[in-house]
PDB file of C-alpha atoms and ligand atoms in Angstrom:
ATOM      1  CA  MET A  25     -12.247 -52.631  54.387  1.00 79.00           C
ATOM      2  CA  GLY A  26     -11.742 -49.244  52.798  1.00 73.00           C
ATOM      3  CA  ASN A  27      -8.005 -49.228  53.253  1.00 96.00           C
ATOM      4  CA  LEU A  28      -6.078 -49.080  49.971  1.00 98.00           C
ATOM      5  CA  ASP A  29      -2.609 -49.615  51.492  1.00 98.00           C
ATOM      6  CA  GLY A  30      -0.413 -51.615  49.119  1.00 97.00           C
ATOM      7  CA  ARG A  31      -2.670 -51.074  46.097  1.00 98.00           C
ATOM      8  CA  THR A  32      -1.693 -49.354  42.878  1.00 98.00           C
ATOM      9  CA  ALA A  33      -4.308 -47.190  41.166  1.00 98.00           C
ATOM     10  CA  ILE A  34      -4.152 -45.698  37.679  1.00 99.00           C
ATOM     11  CA  VAL A  35      -6.394 -42.669  37.108  1.00 99.00           C
ATOM     12  CA  THR A  36      -6.679 -41.498  33.500  1.00 99.00           C
ATOM     13  CA  GLY A  37      -7.450 -37.802  33.270  1.00 98.00           C
ATOM     14  CA  GLY A  38      -5.543 -37.477  36.537  1.00 98.00           C
ATOM     15  CA  GLY A  39      -4.096 -34.130  35.500  1.00 98.00           C
ATOM     16  CA  SER A  40      -7.238 -32.093  36.148  1.00 98.00           C
ATOM     17  CA  GLY A  41     -10.665 -31.798  37.779  1.00 98.00           C
ATOM     18  CA  ILE A  42     -12.419 -35.002  38.769  1.00 98.00           C
ATOM     19  CA  GLY A  43      -9.416 -37.178  37.855  1.00 98.00           C
ATOM     20  CA  ARG A  44      -7.122 -35.120  40.085  1.00 98.00           C
ATOM     21  CA  ALA A  45      -9.616 -35.370  42.972  1.00 98.00           C
ATOM     22  CA  CYS A  46      -9.794 -39.156  42.445  1.00 99.00           C
ATOM     23  CA  CYS A  47      -5.986 -39.334  42.672  1.00 98.00           C
ATOM     24  CA  GLU A  48      -6.020 -37.323  45.887  1.00 98.00           C
ATOM     25  CA  VAL A  49      -8.809 -39.283  47.576  1.00 98.00           C
ATOM     26  CA  LEU A  50      -7.371 -42.703  46.618  1.00 98.00           C
ATOM     27  CA  ALA A  51      -3.927 -41.599  47.854  1.00 98.00           C
ATOM     28  CA  GLU A  52      -5.449 -40.339  51.137  1.00 98.00           C
ATOM     29  CA  HIS A  53      -6.739 -43.880  51.645  1.00 98.00           C
ATOM     30  CA  GLY A  54      -3.280 -45.358  51.115  1.00 98.00           C
ATOM     31  CA  ALA A  55      -3.063 -46.210  47.416  1.00 98.00           C
ATOM     32  CA  GLU A  56       0.001 -45.549  45.281  1.00 98.00           C
ATOM     33  CA  VAL A  57      -1.533 -43.457  42.527  1.00 98.00           C
ATOM     34  CA  VAL A  58      -0.502 -42.993  38.913  1.00 99.00           C
ATOM     35  CA  ALA A  59      -1.937 -39.757  37.509  1.00 99.00           C
ATOM     36  CA  ALA A  60      -2.074 -40.528  33.774  1.00 99.00           C
ATOM     37  CA  ASP A  61      -2.983 -37.804  31.322  1.00 99.00           C
ATOM     38  CA  ILE A  62      -2.298 -36.473  27.847  1.00 98.00           C
ATOM     39  CA  ASN A  63      -1.366 -33.303  29.761  1.00 98.00           C
ATOM     40  CA  LEU A  64       1.795 -34.500  31.514  1.00 98.00           C
ATOM     41  CA  LYS A  65       2.276 -31.130  33.219  1.00 98.00           C
ATOM     42  CA  GLY A  66      -1.138 -31.381  34.894  1.00 98.00           C
ATOM     43  CA  ALA A  67      -0.472 -34.990  35.896  1.00 98.00           C
ATOM     44  CA  ALA A  68       2.896 -33.998  37.394  1.00 98.00           C
ATOM     45  CA  GLU A  69       1.197 -31.232  39.405  1.00 98.00           C
ATOM     46  CA  THR A  70      -1.279 -33.782  40.786  1.00 98.00           C
ATOM     47  CA  ALA A  71       1.531 -36.146  41.773  1.00 98.00           C
ATOM     48  CA  GLU A  72       3.552 -33.340  43.392  1.00 98.00           C
ATOM     49  CA  LYS A  73       0.524 -32.188  45.394  1.00 98.00           C
ATOM     50  CA  ILE A  74      -0.034 -35.705  46.725  1.00 98.00           C
ATOM     51  CA  GLN A  75       3.657 -36.241  47.510  1.00 98.00           C
ATOM     52  CA  ALA A  76       3.731 -32.902  49.372  1.00 98.00           C
ATOM     53  CA  SER A  77       0.985 -34.130  51.692  1.00 97.00           C
ATOM     54  CA  GLY A  78       2.770 -37.435  52.335  1.00 97.00           C
ATOM     55  CA  GLY A  79       1.023 -39.637  49.770  1.00 97.00           C
ATOM     56  CA  LYS A  80       2.463 -41.915  47.095  1.00 98.00           C
ATOM     57  CA  ALA A  81       1.978 -40.745  43.503  1.00 98.00           C
ATOM     58  CA  TRP A  82       3.701 -40.356  40.168  1.00 98.00           C
ATOM     59  CA  ALA A  83       2.728 -39.021  36.775  1.00 98.00           C
ATOM     60  CA  ALA A  84       2.590 -40.723  33.375  1.00 98.00           C
ATOM     61  CA  GLU A  85       1.740 -39.512  29.900  1.00 98.00           C
ATOM     62  CA  VAL A  86      -0.989 -41.315  27.971  1.00 99.00           C
ATOM     63  CA  ASN A  87      -3.235 -40.591  25.024  1.00 99.00           C
ATOM     64  CA  ILE A  88      -6.254 -42.841  25.491  1.00 99.00           C
ATOM     65  CA  ALA A  89      -7.155 -42.409  21.811  1.00 98.00           C
ATOM     66  CA  GLU A  90      -3.998 -44.414  20.950  1.00 98.00           C
ATOM     67  CA  GLU A  91      -3.900 -48.162  21.619  1.00 98.00           C
ATOM     68  CA  ALA A  92      -0.086 -48.301  21.740  1.00 98.00           C
ATOM     69  CA  SER A  93       0.037 -45.424  24.234  1.00 99.00           C
ATOM     70  CA  ILE A  94      -2.372 -47.282  26.557  1.00 99.00           C
ATOM     71  CA  GLU A  95      -0.392 -50.539  26.273  1.00 98.00           C
ATOM     72  CA  ASN A  96       2.756 -48.622  27.118  1.00 98.00           C
ATOM     73  CA  LEU A  97       1.103 -47.063  30.198  1.00 98.00           C
ATOM     74  CA  MET A  98      -0.007 -50.417  31.604  1.00 98.00           C
ATOM     75  CA  LYS A  99       3.407 -51.989  30.956  1.00 98.00           C
ATOM     76  CA  GLN A 100       5.201 -49.038  32.545  1.00 98.00           C
ATOM     77  CA  VAL A 101       3.026 -49.097  35.679  1.00 98.00           C
ATOM     78  CA  HIS A 102       3.351 -52.864  36.052  1.00 98.00           C
ATOM     79  CA  GLU A 103       7.135 -52.716  35.694  1.00 98.00           C
ATOM     80  CA  LYS A 104       7.389 -49.950  38.268  1.00 98.00           C
ATOM     81  CA  SER A 105       4.785 -51.083  40.822  1.00 97.00           C
ATOM     82  CA  GLY A 106       4.648 -54.857  40.294  1.00 97.00           C
ATOM     83  CA  HIS A 107       0.842 -54.950  40.208  1.00 98.00           C
ATOM     84  CA  ILE A 108      -2.169 -52.898  39.093  1.00 98.00           C
ATOM     85  CA  ASP A 109      -5.190 -53.101  41.380  1.00 98.00           C
ATOM     86  CA  ILE A 110      -7.430 -50.179  40.451  1.00 98.00           C
ATOM     87  CA  LEU A 111      -8.176 -48.405  37.168  1.00 99.00           C
ATOM     88  CA  VAL A 112     -10.287 -45.243  37.086  1.00 99.00           C
ATOM     89  CA  ASN A 113     -11.261 -44.339  33.521  1.00 99.00           C
ATOM     90  CA  CYS A 114     -11.828 -40.614  33.942  1.00 99.00           C
ATOM     91  CA  ALA A 115     -10.122 -38.951  30.946  1.00 98.00           C
ATOM     92  CA  GLY A 116     -12.629 -37.423  28.587  1.00 98.00           C
ATOM     93  CA  ILE A 117     -13.606 -34.479  26.428  1.00 98.00           C
ATOM     94  CA  LEU A 118     -16.805 -32.462  26.094  1.00 97.00           C
ATOM     95  CA  ASP A 119     -18.299 -31.086  22.891  1.00 96.00           C
ATOM     96  CA  PRO A 120     -21.407 -28.875  22.958  1.00 93.00           C
ATOM     97  CA  THR A 121     -21.981 -28.990  19.169  1.00 95.00           C
ATOM     98  CA  ARG A 122     -25.682 -28.963  18.297  1.00 94.00           C
ATOM     99  CA  ILE A 123     -27.222 -31.824  16.294  1.00 96.00           C
ATOM    100  CA  PRO A 124     -27.527 -29.920  12.958  1.00 96.00           C
ATOM    101  CA  ASP A 125     -23.844 -28.950  13.171  1.00 97.00           C
ATOM    102  CA  MET A 126     -22.449 -32.355  14.165  1.00 97.00           C
ATOM    103  CA  THR A 127     -19.746 -33.663  11.834  1.00 98.00           C
ATOM    104  CA  VAL A 128     -18.297 -37.112  11.248  1.00 98.00           C
ATOM    105  CA  GLU A 129     -14.928 -35.832  12.499  1.00 98.00           C
ATOM    106  CA  ARG A 130     -16.384 -34.543  15.779  1.00 98.00           C
ATOM    107  CA  TRP A 131     -18.393 -37.741  16.270  1.00 98.00           C
ATOM    108  CA  ASP A 132     -15.388 -40.011  15.625  1.00 98.00           C
ATOM    109  CA  ARG A 133     -13.004 -38.010  17.842  1.00 98.00           C
ATOM    110  CA  MET A 134     -15.472 -38.153  20.736  1.00 98.00           C
ATOM    111  CA  MET A 135     -15.935 -41.910  20.369  1.00 98.00           C
ATOM    112  CA  ALA A 136     -12.178 -42.517  20.032  1.00 99.00           C
ATOM    113  CA  ILE A 137     -11.470 -40.754  23.332  1.00 99.00           C
ATOM    114  CA  ASN A 138     -14.480 -41.153  25.627  1.00 98.00           C
ATOM    115  CA  LEU A 139     -15.856 -44.531  24.577  1.00 98.00           C
ATOM    116  CA  ARG A 140     -13.099 -46.503  22.821  1.00 99.00           C
ATOM    117  CA  GLY A 141     -10.502 -45.071  25.223  1.00 99.00           C
ATOM    118  CA  THR A 142     -12.475 -46.331  28.231  1.00 99.00           C
ATOM    119  CA  PHE A 143     -12.836 -49.769  26.658  1.00 98.00           C
ATOM    120  CA  LEU A 144      -9.191 -50.049  25.546  1.00 99.00           C
ATOM    121  CA  CYS A 145      -7.799 -48.970  28.934  1.00 99.00           C
ATOM    122  CA  SER A 146      -9.979 -51.640  30.562  1.00 99.00           C
ATOM    123  CA  GLN A 147      -9.016 -54.304  28.008  1.00 98.00           C
ATOM    124  CA  LYS A 148      -5.290 -53.551  28.371  1.00 98.00           C
ATOM    125  CA  VAL A 149      -5.333 -53.584  32.197  1.00 98.00           C
ATOM    126  CA  LEU A 150      -7.160 -56.914  32.429  1.00 98.00           C
ATOM    127  CA  PRO A 151      -4.153 -59.231  31.911  1.00 98.00           C
ATOM    128  CA  TYR A 152      -2.401 -57.528  34.832  1.00 98.00           C
ATOM    129  CA  MET A 153      -5.457 -57.706  37.108  1.00 98.00           C
ATOM    130  CA  GLU A 154      -6.070 -61.327  36.076  1.00 97.00           C
ATOM    131  CA  LYS A 155      -2.613 -62.219  37.357  1.00 95.00           C
ATOM    132  CA  GLU A 156      -3.664 -61.006  40.818  1.00 94.00           C
ATOM    133  CA  LYS A 157      -7.150 -62.583  40.476  1.00 95.00           C
ATOM    134  CA  LYS A 158      -8.609 -59.293  41.731  1.00 97.00           C
ATOM    135  CA  GLY A 159      -9.104 -55.708  40.677  1.00 98.00           C
ATOM    136  CA  ALA A 160     -11.560 -52.847  40.456  1.00 98.00           C
ATOM    137  CA  ILE A 161     -12.339 -50.731  37.409  1.00 99.00           C
ATOM    138  CA  VAL A 162     -14.404 -47.553  37.786  1.00 99.00           C
ATOM    139  CA  ASN A 163     -15.623 -45.781  34.669  1.00 99.00           C
ATOM    140  CA  ILE A 164     -16.765 -42.168  34.682  1.00 98.00           C
ATOM    141  CA  THR A 165     -19.908 -41.863  32.630  1.00 98.00           C
ATOM    142  CA  SER A 166     -22.316 -38.916  32.900  1.00 98.00           C
ATOM    143  CA  GLN A 167     -25.882 -37.909  33.567  1.00 97.00           C
ATOM    144  CA  ALA A 168     -25.801 -36.869  29.900  1.00 97.00           C
ATOM    145  CA  GLY A 169     -25.497 -40.559  28.982  1.00 97.00           C
ATOM    146  CA  GLN A 170     -28.587 -41.363  31.046  1.00 97.00           C
ATOM    147  CA  VAL A 171     -30.940 -38.566  30.021  1.00 96.00           C
ATOM    148  CA  GLY A 172     -29.486 -37.202  26.743  1.00 95.00           C
ATOM    149  CA  GLY A 173     -27.504 -34.178  27.841  1.00 87.00           C
ATOM    150  CA  TRP A 174     -29.109 -30.866  27.069  1.00 79.00           C
ATOM    151  CA  LYS A 175     -25.841 -28.998  27.582  1.00 86.00           C
ATOM    152  CA  ALA A 176     -23.651 -31.582  25.842  1.00 91.00           C
ATOM    153  CA  GLY A 177     -23.508 -32.614  22.210  1.00 95.00           C
ATOM    154  CA  ILE A 178     -25.179 -35.799  21.006  1.00 97.00           C
ATOM    155  CA  ASN A 179     -21.723 -37.314  20.478  1.00 98.00           C
ATOM    156  CA  TYR A 180     -20.881 -36.756  24.154  1.00 98.00           C
ATOM    157  CA  SER A 181     -24.211 -38.195  25.349  1.00 98.00           C
ATOM    158  CA  ALA A 182     -23.785 -41.217  23.061  1.00 98.00           C
ATOM    159  CA  SER A 183     -20.228 -41.835  24.249  1.00 98.00           C
ATOM    160  CA  LYS A 184     -21.320 -41.722  27.898  1.00 98.00           C
ATOM    161  CA  GLY A 185     -24.371 -43.926  27.209  1.00 98.00           C
ATOM    162  CA  GLY A 186     -21.954 -46.322  25.550  1.00 98.00           C
ATOM    163  CA  ILE A 187     -19.830 -46.393  28.705  1.00 98.00           C
ATOM    164  CA  LEU A 188     -22.883 -47.525  30.704  1.00 98.00           C
ATOM    165  CA  ALA A 189     -23.170 -50.539  28.382  1.00 98.00           C
ATOM    166  CA  VAL A 190     -19.413 -51.186  28.287  1.00 98.00           C
ATOM    167  CA  THR A 191     -19.369 -51.265  32.099  1.00 98.00           C
ATOM    168  CA  LYS A 192     -22.090 -53.898  32.246  1.00 98.00           C
ATOM    169  CA  ALA A 193     -20.508 -56.039  29.503  1.00 98.00           C
ATOM    170  CA  LEU A 194     -17.106 -55.861  31.202  1.00 98.00           C
ATOM    171  CA  ALA A 195     -18.666 -56.641  34.591  1.00 98.00           C
ATOM    172  CA  ARG A 196     -20.203 -59.858  33.226  1.00 98.00           C
ATOM    173  CA  TYR A 197     -16.896 -60.955  31.691  1.00 98.00           C
ATOM    174  CA  CYS A 198     -14.758 -59.903  34.649  1.00 98.00           C
ATOM    175  CA  GLY A 199     -16.912 -61.218  37.520  1.00 98.00           C
ATOM    176  CA  PRO A 200     -15.564 -64.788  37.318  1.00 98.00           C
ATOM    177  CA  LEU A 201     -12.023 -63.355  37.212  1.00 98.00           C
ATOM    178  CA  GLY A 202     -12.519 -61.597  40.563  1.00 98.00           C
ATOM    179  CA  ILE A 203     -12.529 -58.175  38.937  1.00 98.00           C
ATOM    180  CA  ARG A 204     -15.360 -55.713  39.603  1.00 98.00           C
ATOM    181  CA  VAL A 205     -16.413 -53.053  37.081  1.00 99.00           C
ATOM    182  CA  ASN A 206     -18.734 -50.175  37.982  1.00 99.00           C
ATOM    183  CA  ASP A 207     -19.382 -46.624  36.982  1.00 98.00           C
ATOM    184  CA  VAL A 208     -20.081 -43.219  38.465  1.00 98.00           C
ATOM    185  CA  ALA A 209     -22.458 -40.849  36.686  1.00 98.00           C
ATOM    186  CA  PRO A 210     -21.767 -37.243  37.683  1.00 98.00           C
ATOM    187  CA  GLY A 211     -24.311 -34.507  37.095  1.00 97.00           C
ATOM    188  CA  GLN A 212     -23.155 -30.887  36.895  1.00 97.00           C
ATOM    189  CA  ILE A 213     -19.715 -30.681  38.503  1.00 98.00           C
ATOM    190  CA  ALA A 214     -17.692 -27.461  38.677  1.00 97.00           C
ATOM    191  CA  THR A 215     -14.411 -28.203  36.826  1.00 96.00           C
ATOM    192  CA  ALA A 216     -12.410 -26.765  33.920  1.00 94.00           C
ATOM    193  CA  MET A 217     -14.609 -28.795  31.558  1.00 94.00           C
ATOM    194  CA  THR A 218     -17.779 -26.947  32.543  1.00 94.00           C
ATOM    195  CA  ALA A 219     -16.242 -23.544  33.383  1.00 93.00           C
ATOM    196  CA  GLY A 220     -17.875 -20.671  31.528  1.00 89.00           C
ATOM    197  CA  ARG A 221     -20.986 -22.716  30.726  1.00 90.00           C
ATOM    198  CA  GLY A 222     -23.079 -20.726  33.180  1.00 91.00           C
ATOM    199  CA  ASP A 223     -24.274 -23.755  35.171  1.00 94.00           C
ATOM    200  CA  THR A 224     -26.663 -22.890  38.006  1.00 95.00           C
ATOM    201  CA  PRO A 225     -28.154 -25.020  40.807  1.00 97.00           C
ATOM    202  CA  GLU A 226     -31.639 -24.726  39.290  1.00 96.00           C
ATOM    203  CA  GLY A 227     -33.276 -28.155  39.253  1.00 96.00           C
ATOM    204  CA  ILE A 228     -30.690 -29.693  41.570  1.00 98.00           C
ATOM    205  CA  ALA A 229     -32.459 -30.927  44.736  1.00 98.00           C
ATOM    206  CA  LEU A 230     -29.427 -30.241  46.937  1.00 98.00           C
ATOM    207  CA  GLY A 231     -29.285 -26.651  45.647  1.00 98.00           C
ATOM    208  CA  ARG A 232     -25.665 -26.566  44.517  1.00 98.00           C
ATOM    209  CA  LEU A 233     -23.333 -27.734  41.767  1.00 98.00           C
ATOM    210  CA  GLY A 234     -21.189 -30.772  42.553  1.00 98.00           C
ATOM    211  CA  THR A 235     -17.497 -30.730  43.361  1.00 98.00           C
ATOM    212  CA  ALA A 236     -14.800 -33.017  42.008  1.00 98.00           C
ATOM    213  CA  VAL A 237     -14.411 -34.472  45.503  1.00 98.00           C
ATOM    214  CA  ASP A 238     -18.132 -35.390  45.597  1.00 98.00           C
ATOM    215  CA  VAL A 239     -17.435 -37.617  42.582  1.00 98.00           C
ATOM    216  CA  ALA A 240     -14.085 -38.897  43.875  1.00 99.00           C
ATOM    217  CA  ASN A 241     -15.683 -40.147  47.118  1.00 98.00           C
ATOM    218  CA  ALA A 242     -18.069 -42.350  45.122  1.00 98.00           C
ATOM    219  CA  VAL A 243     -15.134 -43.577  43.009  1.00 99.00           C
ATOM    220  CA  TYR A 244     -13.265 -44.467  46.213  1.00 98.00           C
ATOM    221  CA  PHE A 245     -16.234 -46.543  47.431  1.00 98.00           C
ATOM    222  CA  LEU A 246     -16.348 -48.501  44.160  1.00 98.00           C
ATOM    223  CA  ALA A 247     -12.552 -48.914  44.012  1.00 98.00           C
ATOM    224  CA  SER A 248     -12.274 -50.243  47.574  1.00 98.00           C
ATOM    225  CA  ASP A 249     -13.476 -53.435  49.250  1.00 98.00           C
ATOM    226  CA  LEU A 250     -16.336 -51.420  50.781  1.00 97.00           C
ATOM    227  CA  SER A 251     -18.176 -52.281  47.548  1.00 98.00           C
ATOM    228  CA  SER A 252     -17.052 -55.937  47.452  1.00 98.00           C
ATOM    229  CA  PHE A 253     -20.450 -57.259  46.217  1.00 98.00           C
ATOM    230  CA  CYS A 254     -21.078 -54.485  43.687  1.00 98.00           C
ATOM    231  CA  THR A 255     -20.421 -54.912  39.995  1.00 98.00           C
ATOM    232  CA  GLY A 256     -22.089 -53.637  36.820  1.00 98.00           C
ATOM    233  CA  MET A 257     -23.735 -50.822  38.769  1.00 98.00           C
ATOM    234  CA  THR A 258     -23.843 -47.042  38.503  1.00 98.00           C
ATOM    235  CA  ILE A 259     -23.679 -44.508  41.332  1.00 98.00           C
ATOM    236  CA  ASP A 260     -25.357 -41.231  40.410  1.00 98.00           C
ATOM    237  CA  VAL A 261     -23.567 -38.196  41.871  1.00 98.00           C
ATOM    238  CA  ASN A 262     -25.891 -35.431  40.721  1.00 98.00           C
ATOM    239  CA  GLY A 263     -27.372 -33.753  43.815  1.00 98.00           C
ATOM    240  CA  GLY A 264     -30.776 -35.193  42.970  1.00 98.00           C
ATOM    241  CA  GLU A 265     -31.041 -33.551  39.553  1.00 97.00           C
ATOM    242  CA  PHE A 266     -31.904 -36.882  37.944  1.00 96.00           C
ATOM    243  CA  MET A 267     -33.604 -39.485  40.151  1.00 97.00           C
ATOM    244  CA  ARG A 268     -34.223 -43.036  38.994  1.00 91.00           C
ATOM    245  CA  SER A 269     -37.382 -44.957  39.764  1.00 88.00           C
TER     246      SER A 269
HETATM  247  N1  NAD B  27     -17.504 -31.746  34.986  1.00 55.52           N
HETATM  248  C1  NAD B  27     -18.704 -32.304  34.829  1.00 55.52           C
HETATM  249  O1  NAD B  27     -19.744 -31.662  35.051  1.00 55.52           O
HETATM  250  C2  NAD B  27     -18.804 -33.749  34.400  1.00 55.52           C
HETATM  251  C3  NAD B  27     -20.078 -34.334  34.411  1.00 55.52           C
HETATM  252  C4  NAD B  27     -20.214 -35.656  34.035  1.00 55.52           C
HETATM  253  C5  NAD B  27     -19.100 -36.374  33.627  1.00 55.52           C
HETATM  254  N2  NAD B  27     -17.873 -35.779  33.602  1.00 55.52           N
HETATM  255  C6  NAD B  27     -16.750 -36.588  33.164  1.00 55.52           C
HETATM  256  O2  NAD B  27     -15.720 -36.596  34.150  1.00 55.52           O
HETATM  257  C7  NAD B  27     -14.460 -36.796  33.512  1.00 55.52           C
HETATM  258  C8  NAD B  27     -13.486 -35.742  33.982  1.00 55.52           C
HETATM  259  O3  NAD B  27     -13.967 -34.469  33.570  1.00 55.52           O
HETATM  260  P1  NAD B  27     -13.559 -33.104  34.296  1.00 55.52           P
HETATM  261  O4  NAD B  27     -14.800 -32.343  34.504  1.00 55.52           O
HETATM  262  O5  NAD B  27     -12.651 -33.375  35.424  1.00 55.52           O
HETATM  263  O6  NAD B  27     -12.800 -32.393  33.070  1.00 55.52           O
HETATM  264  P2  NAD B  27     -11.312 -31.860  32.897  1.00 55.52           P
HETATM  265  O7  NAD B  27     -11.287 -31.263  31.545  1.00 55.52           O
HETATM  266  O8  NAD B  27     -10.925 -31.039  34.076  1.00 55.52           O
HETATM  267  O9  NAD B  27     -10.443 -33.205  32.903  1.00 55.52           O
HETATM  268  C9  NAD B  27     -10.361 -34.080  31.804  1.00 55.52           C
HETATM  269  C10 NAD B  27      -8.951 -34.624  31.738  1.00 55.52           C
HETATM  270  O10 NAD B  27      -8.885 -35.601  30.689  1.00 55.52           O
HETATM  271  C11 NAD B  27      -7.671 -35.410  29.992  1.00 55.52           C
HETATM  272  N3  NAD B  27      -7.751 -35.950  28.628  1.00 55.52           N
HETATM  273  C12 NAD B  27      -8.513 -35.486  27.598  1.00 55.52           C
HETATM  274  N4  NAD B  27      -8.278 -36.215  26.492  1.00 55.52           N
HETATM  275  C13 NAD B  27      -7.364 -37.155  26.831  1.00 55.52           C
HETATM  276  C14 NAD B  27      -6.731 -38.202  26.119  1.00 55.52           C
HETATM  277  N5  NAD B  27      -6.963 -38.418  24.805  1.00 55.52           N
HETATM  278  N6  NAD B  27      -5.858 -39.000  26.763  1.00 55.52           N
HETATM  279  C15 NAD B  27      -5.592 -38.792  28.091  1.00 55.52           C
HETATM  280  N7  NAD B  27      -6.138 -37.802  28.802  1.00 55.52           N
HETATM  281  C16 NAD B  27      -7.021 -36.998  28.196  1.00 55.52           C
HETATM  282  C17 NAD B  27      -7.466 -33.902  29.991  1.00 55.52           C
HETATM  283  O11 NAD B  27      -6.116 -33.546  29.705  1.00 55.52           O
HETATM  284  C18 NAD B  27      -7.916 -33.540  31.397  1.00 55.52           C
HETATM  285  O12 NAD B  27      -6.838 -33.561  32.315  1.00 55.52           O
HETATM  286  C19 NAD B  27     -14.729 -36.775  31.998  1.00 55.52           C
HETATM  287  O13 NAD B  27     -14.827 -38.097  31.515  1.00 55.52           O
HETATM  288  C20 NAD B  27     -16.072 -36.070  31.915  1.00 55.52           C
HETATM  289  O14 NAD B  27     -16.781 -36.424  30.751  1.00 55.52           O
HETATM  290  C21 NAD B  27     -17.702 -34.484  33.989  1.00 55.52           C
END
């Protein structure tokens, strides 16, 4: 049930960190992966790494803050692969600006990338998934969106909280179309985004920071048929730092 042979997966943010790990894990399970990123060099490195270990991958440039760029990505992938089965919305930015220093520009940029970008990528992939009457969308939110991140700016926390709501709204709309929509909420994961922040395992029940692969494994579960009756849900990958009741 977990086999992704014959499926095409687009991973935004596939040029680095968690997105790169998602590309690698989905490819290991048989998917043809499109590493899509504003950083084409990083995306190309991801694709080369996967190809070198025998997997199927290619790179594409996208700016998820631009509607036309997203439309072009979906069209390009569909023309090349014939179908789009999985979308992982992983591209994002972090901004640690404190509340008194927050500006309209910083707020709007964050929303345009993290929140609107996640929605637009999902909206633009839907016609292609609808054609196949199946598909899986996995959005990367954050613990910051659940608890109000103490290390992230309020704009970041709001954008990730927004993704939690977008996921549920999409899941309700997409269920009858055979398309599942879920999200993964990472806690503190060691990547370029958090490098230099001085994160420590304090308060994490498992006593360590997370890895990109820890997150990618949860994404794989939600992208594959292993999660065939799951939609509108969130998997927390945080080492037990935040536990729900
Ligand atoms: N690292 C963590 O602790 C952590 C925790 C919770 C959530 N997340 C989320 O996981 C996702 C991946 O983060 P990461 O830690 O791997 O960071 P990262 O900086 O390594 O990767 C982010 C990627 O997104 C790309 N990107 C940024 N803006 C883009 C745009 N406009 N269009 C297309 N691509 C764009 C970047 O080029 C980069 O390759 C993000 O959404 C982040 O918010 C990370």
